[in-house]
Short mmCIF file of C-alpha atoms in Angstrom, two decimals:
data_model
loop_
_atom_site.label_atom_id
_atom_site.label_comp_id
_atom_site.label_asym_id
_atom_site.label_seq_id
_atom_site.Cartn_x
_atom_site.Cartn_y
_atom_site.Cartn_z
CA MET A 27 -9.36 -114.22 -14.24
CA TYR A 28 -5.67 -113.11 -15.98
CA LYS A 29 -4.07 -116.28 -16.96
CA HIS A 30 -0.73 -116.40 -19.15
CA LEU A 31 -0.55 -118.38 -22.71
CA LYS A 32 0.46 -121.93 -22.33
CA PHE A 33 0.53 -123.18 -25.41
CA ALA A 34 1.71 -120.70 -28.42
CA LEU A 35 3.34 -118.55 -25.86
CA THR A 36 5.80 -118.91 -22.98
CA PHE A 37 6.93 -115.86 -20.87
CA LEU A 38 9.61 -115.24 -17.97
CA PHE A 39 7.98 -113.07 -15.06
CA ILE A 40 10.30 -112.30 -12.67
CA HIS A 41 9.36 -109.55 -9.69
CA GLY A 42 11.59 -108.34 -6.90
CA PHE A 43 11.64 -105.76 -3.84
CA VAL A 44 14.79 -103.45 -4.95
CA SER A 45 15.84 -104.25 -9.19
CA PHE A 46 16.03 -107.56 -11.10
CA GLY A 47 17.79 -108.13 -14.75
CA PHE A 48 17.40 -111.14 -17.22
CA ALA A 49 19.97 -113.14 -19.39
CA GLN A 50 18.50 -110.65 -22.15
CA GLY A 51 20.27 -108.49 -20.58
CA VAL A 52 16.69 -106.07 -19.42
CA SER A 53 16.38 -104.62 -15.97
CA MET A 54 14.05 -102.58 -14.26
CA SER A 55 14.42 -100.60 -10.75
CA PRO A 56 12.86 -100.12 -8.34
CA THR A 57 9.91 -102.85 -9.07
CA ARG A 58 7.75 -101.58 -6.54
CA LEU A 59 6.24 -97.83 -6.52
CA PHE A 60 4.96 -96.56 -3.36
CA PHE A 61 2.91 -93.64 -3.75
CA THR A 62 1.43 -91.80 -0.78
CA GLY A 63 -1.67 -89.38 -2.20
CA LYS A 64 -4.49 -88.40 -0.51
CA PRO A 65 -8.08 -88.48 -1.97
CA GLY A 66 -7.87 -85.85 -5.49
CA GLU A 67 -4.53 -85.49 -5.90
CA VAL A 68 -2.08 -86.89 -8.30
CA VAL A 69 1.12 -88.19 -8.38
CA THR A 70 4.03 -89.48 -10.10
CA GLN A 71 7.36 -91.70 -9.93
CA THR A 72 10.13 -92.55 -12.28
CA VAL A 73 10.51 -96.02 -13.25
CA THR A 74 14.26 -97.03 -15.34
CA LEU A 75 14.34 -99.73 -18.30
CA HIS A 76 18.13 -100.62 -18.69
CA ASN A 77 18.67 -102.53 -21.79
CA GLY A 78 22.39 -103.89 -21.61
CA SER A 79 22.02 -106.68 -24.69
CA GLU A 80 22.80 -105.99 -28.30
CA ASN A 81 19.27 -106.57 -28.74
CA ASP A 82 16.58 -103.80 -29.33
CA TYR A 83 13.41 -105.14 -27.55
CA ILE A 84 9.63 -103.65 -28.05
CA PHE A 85 7.64 -103.96 -24.67
CA ASN A 86 3.74 -103.54 -24.13
CA ILE A 87 2.59 -101.68 -21.13
CA ASN A 88 -0.47 -103.26 -19.26
CA LEU A 89 -2.38 -102.80 -16.07
CA LYS A 90 -3.84 -106.21 -14.06
CA ASP A 91 -5.34 -106.61 -10.40
CA TRP A 92 -3.53 -108.99 -8.09
CA ASN A 93 -3.88 -110.55 -4.87
CA ARG A 94 -1.78 -113.09 -2.87
CA GLU A 95 -3.35 -116.04 -1.84
CA GLU A 96 -2.58 -117.59 1.68
CA ASP A 97 0.24 -119.73 0.95
CA GLY A 98 1.67 -116.63 -0.69
CA THR A 99 1.24 -117.47 -4.44
CA LYS A 100 -0.08 -114.52 -6.06
CA VAL A 101 -3.25 -114.37 -8.32
CA TYR A 102 -3.93 -112.05 -11.64
CA PHE A 103 -7.00 -110.55 -12.26
CA ASP A 104 -8.34 -107.75 -15.04
CA ALA A 105 -7.91 -104.33 -14.38
CA GLY A 106 -10.06 -102.87 -11.47
CA VAL A 107 -12.18 -106.77 -10.79
CA LEU A 108 -10.66 -106.39 -7.15
CA LYS A 109 -12.10 -103.92 -4.77
CA GLN A 110 -8.71 -102.78 -3.24
CA SER A 111 -7.60 -101.91 -7.19
CA ASN A 112 -6.02 -98.81 -7.91
CA ALA A 113 -5.74 -99.91 -12.14
CA ALA A 114 -8.03 -97.12 -13.12
CA TRP A 115 -5.88 -94.54 -11.58
CA VAL A 116 -2.85 -95.07 -12.83
CA SER A 117 -1.39 -94.19 -16.66
CA THR A 118 1.51 -94.05 -18.79
CA LEU A 119 2.74 -91.20 -21.77
CA GLU A 120 3.25 -94.71 -23.97
CA THR A 121 1.42 -97.83 -24.36
CA ASN A 122 4.63 -99.10 -26.02
CA ILE A 123 8.26 -98.98 -25.53
CA ASN A 124 11.30 -99.33 -27.94
CA LEU A 125 13.61 -100.16 -25.48
CA LEU A 126 16.92 -99.98 -28.20
CA ALA A 127 20.42 -101.50 -27.42
CA LYS A 128 23.03 -100.45 -24.61
CA ALA A 129 19.97 -97.57 -24.12
CA THR A 130 18.07 -96.46 -20.66
CA GLN A 131 14.95 -95.07 -20.71
CA GLU A 132 12.71 -93.89 -17.76
CA VAL A 133 8.83 -94.37 -17.78
CA LEU A 134 6.79 -91.88 -16.01
CA VAL A 135 3.97 -93.20 -13.90
CA THR A 136 1.03 -90.97 -13.02
CA MET A 137 -1.77 -91.96 -10.59
CA LYS A 138 -5.40 -89.88 -10.59
CA ILE A 139 -6.65 -90.77 -6.79
CA PRO A 140 -10.48 -89.92 -7.44
CA ALA A 141 -11.65 -87.36 -5.43
CA ASN A 142 -14.07 -90.11 -3.78
CA ALA A 143 -11.12 -92.35 -2.78
CA SER A 144 -11.25 -93.79 0.38
CA ALA A 145 -8.45 -92.05 2.64
CA VAL A 146 -7.64 -95.12 4.50
CA GLU A 147 -7.84 -98.09 2.90
CA LEU A 148 -4.30 -98.88 1.01
CA THR A 149 -4.51 -99.36 -2.62
CA ASN A 150 -2.68 -101.71 -5.29
CA SER A 151 -1.88 -103.10 -8.54
CA MET A 152 0.84 -104.35 -11.28
CA LEU A 153 2.16 -102.65 -14.37
CA PHE A 154 3.13 -104.92 -16.75
CA PHE A 155 5.82 -104.84 -19.14
CA THR A 156 5.55 -107.72 -21.91
CA GLN A 157 7.85 -108.12 -24.84
CA ILE A 158 6.30 -108.37 -28.48
CA GLY A 159 7.74 -110.62 -30.80
CA LYS A 160 9.35 -110.14 -33.66
CA GLN A 161 9.65 -112.15 -36.31
CA LYS A 162 13.36 -112.81 -35.77
CA ASP A 163 12.57 -114.53 -32.44
CA GLU A 164 13.37 -118.05 -32.30
CA LEU A 165 11.41 -119.93 -32.73
CA LYS A 166 11.30 -123.58 -30.54
CA LEU A 167 9.90 -126.39 -30.84
CA ASP A 168 8.43 -128.55 -27.74
CA LYS A 169 6.82 -131.82 -28.69
CA GLY A 170 6.19 -130.82 -31.54
CA ILE A 171 4.68 -127.42 -30.36
CA GLY A 172 6.35 -124.25 -31.37
CA ILE A 173 6.80 -121.88 -28.81
CA ILE A 174 8.33 -118.21 -29.19
CA ALA A 175 10.47 -117.61 -25.81
CA LEU A 176 9.40 -114.25 -24.40
CA PHE A 177 9.55 -112.56 -21.30
CA GLU A 178 7.59 -110.06 -19.15
CA PHE A 179 7.88 -108.77 -15.98
CA GLY A 180 6.01 -106.88 -12.90
CA LEU A 181 5.68 -103.29 -11.42
CA HIS A 182 4.20 -103.14 -8.55
CA ILE A 183 1.67 -100.46 -7.62
CA TYR A 184 0.98 -99.42 -4.77
CA ASN A 185 -1.09 -96.03 -2.79
CA THR A 186 -0.46 -95.85 1.26
CA PRO A 187 -2.97 -93.39 2.66
CA PRO A 188 -0.75 -90.61 4.33
CA ALA A 189 -2.54 -91.21 8.02
CA ASN A 190 -1.76 -95.03 7.54
CA LYS A 191 1.80 -95.73 9.76
CA THR A 192 0.89 -98.93 11.57
CA ILE A 193 3.22 -101.35 11.18
CA SER A 194 2.23 -104.51 13.08
CA LEU A 195 1.73 -108.75 12.75
CA ASP A 196 0.12 -110.76 14.70
CA LEU A 197 1.48 -114.53 14.84
CA MET A 198 -1.93 -116.80 14.47
CA ASN A 199 -0.34 -120.10 15.03
CA ILE A 200 2.64 -122.14 14.84
CA GLU A 201 2.23 -125.77 14.43
CA SER A 202 4.22 -129.11 12.42
CA ALA A 203 2.60 -131.01 9.77
CA ALA A 204 3.80 -133.34 7.11
CA ASN A 205 4.67 -131.87 3.06
CA LEU A 206 2.01 -133.56 1.31
CA ALA A 207 4.69 -133.87 -1.65
CA ASP A 208 6.93 -135.87 -0.02
CA ASN A 209 5.60 -136.67 3.47
CA SER A 210 8.85 -134.18 5.19
CA LYS A 211 8.17 -132.67 7.71
CA ILE A 212 7.55 -128.75 8.00
CA VAL A 213 6.59 -125.97 10.47
CA GLN A 214 4.15 -123.43 9.69
CA VAL A 215 3.53 -119.95 10.75
CA ARG A 216 0.59 -118.33 10.33
CA LEU A 217 0.56 -114.86 10.33
CA PHE A 218 -2.03 -112.00 9.79
CA ASN A 219 -1.47 -108.06 8.97
CA ASP A 220 -3.14 -106.28 11.48
CA GLY A 221 -1.48 -103.11 10.26
CA ASN A 222 -2.40 -100.60 7.83
CA VAL A 223 0.48 -100.49 5.49
CA VAL A 224 2.46 -103.62 3.12
CA ASN A 225 4.42 -105.16 5.57
CA ASP A 226 7.77 -106.59 5.42
CA ALA A 227 8.99 -109.48 7.40
CA THR A 228 11.77 -112.30 7.80
CA VAL A 229 10.15 -115.04 9.30
CA GLU A 230 12.60 -117.03 11.17
CA LEU A 231 12.71 -120.27 12.99
CA GLU A 232 15.37 -122.08 15.43
CA LEU A 233 15.02 -125.48 16.30
CA THR A 234 16.86 -127.02 19.59
CA ASN A 235 17.42 -130.73 20.65
CA THR A 236 16.16 -130.77 23.99
CA ALA A 237 17.75 -133.66 24.62
CA THR A 238 21.33 -132.63 23.67
CA GLY A 239 21.06 -129.12 23.55
CA GLU A 240 21.95 -128.41 19.74
CA GLU A 241 20.82 -125.78 18.05
CA THR A 242 19.44 -125.78 14.59
CA LYS A 243 18.64 -122.18 12.68
CA LEU A 244 16.65 -122.44 9.29
CA ASN A 245 17.17 -120.13 6.27
CA PRO A 246 14.90 -116.66 7.07
CA ILE A 247 11.98 -116.42 4.86
CA ASN A 248 11.22 -113.16 3.60
CA ILE A 249 7.19 -112.02 3.50
CA SER A 250 5.57 -109.30 1.80
CA MET A 251 1.76 -108.63 3.16
CA MET A 252 -1.06 -106.69 2.30
CA PRO A 253 -3.02 -105.05 5.05
CA THR A 254 -5.49 -107.31 6.82
CA THR A 255 -4.23 -110.35 4.78
CA TYR A 256 -3.06 -114.09 6.22
CA GLN A 257 -0.17 -115.56 5.23
CA THR A 258 1.06 -119.08 6.08
CA VAL A 259 5.09 -120.12 5.70
CA LYS A 260 6.29 -122.81 5.88
CA HIS A 261 9.95 -123.80 6.41
CA GLN A 262 11.60 -127.52 5.76
CA VAL A 263 12.60 -129.69 8.65
CA PRO A 264 15.99 -131.05 7.85
CA ASP A 265 15.68 -134.85 7.39
CA ASN A 266 18.67 -135.16 10.16
CA LEU A 267 16.49 -133.85 12.70
CA LYS A 268 15.07 -136.85 15.05
CA GLY A 269 13.59 -136.45 18.37
CA LYS A 270 11.88 -133.53 20.72
CA TYR A 271 12.88 -129.79 19.54
CA SER A 272 11.95 -126.88 21.19
CA GLY A 273 10.99 -124.33 18.34
CA VAL A 274 10.88 -120.18 18.43
CA VAL A 275 9.76 -118.62 16.10
CA ILE A 276 10.89 -114.81 15.24
CA VAL A 277 9.34 -112.50 12.72
CA LYS A 278 10.93 -109.46 11.94
CA MET A 279 9.70 -106.22 10.45
CA ALA A 280 11.17 -103.65 8.50
CA GLY A 281 10.75 -99.91 9.28
CA SER A 282 10.23 -101.46 12.84
CA ASN A 283 12.40 -102.43 15.98
CA ASP A 284 9.28 -104.47 16.96
CA MET A 285 9.36 -108.15 16.65
CA ARG A 286 7.14 -111.11 17.04
CA ILE A 287 8.31 -114.37 18.69
CA GLY A 288 6.30 -117.75 19.88
CA GLU A 289 7.47 -121.19 20.95
CA LYS A 290 6.58 -124.46 20.22
CA SER A 291 7.31 -127.79 21.21
CA PHE A 292 8.08 -130.71 18.38
CA GLU A 293 8.55 -133.81 17.86
CA PHE A 294 9.96 -134.96 14.42
#
């Protein structure tokens, strides 16, 4: 299993859906590549790196597998370990990138899909850009331990078979629970991706006090789910909500006008 170094080296790992940047001035766009190649095809896409800072950076390019646990946490593995991995199909022209100050560089990502690949199963991997430290990098001291503050970022790589078009989520369960960290109240929504594509969705929760009619809309939570996976979304209930409430969960899926709506009564 892939793990970041925790003692001699600290990485800042950031990911997103559209583009992102660092305080150091480095940005990447897009952060997800969706290939739709058939078995036996070779397909390519381009990712753009921009360095707006006054410093040069060197990045090593490497691949890992990953999946998402039910609470949404990503777990990383060596390339080729997971069944749905396409890491062995992915390559770049270079293994290291020298990103000069105030420069923009494009990286061509090539996917060679084996002829015997499944025509129905979605595959994924993560392409990492990891900063390589230089001697001039500042060495910070944390409780007597030297730490070089570097960063890395990940590019999601997906291959969706062209026939896969089904966008669907199954709303499995809604329940209240106590937050183990501080014993506050949460509302848990359990979902299952019963479609065959990556499903980006927002999960909304509206609570109505049954005695006063006062409505409380909690901030939507964004999720992204691989096919045939479960995810439990947790909404933190405000401390000032006391009494009996009617709850409505609304799941809105990107790329579809279809929604999932569930209702549940609560007492906080």
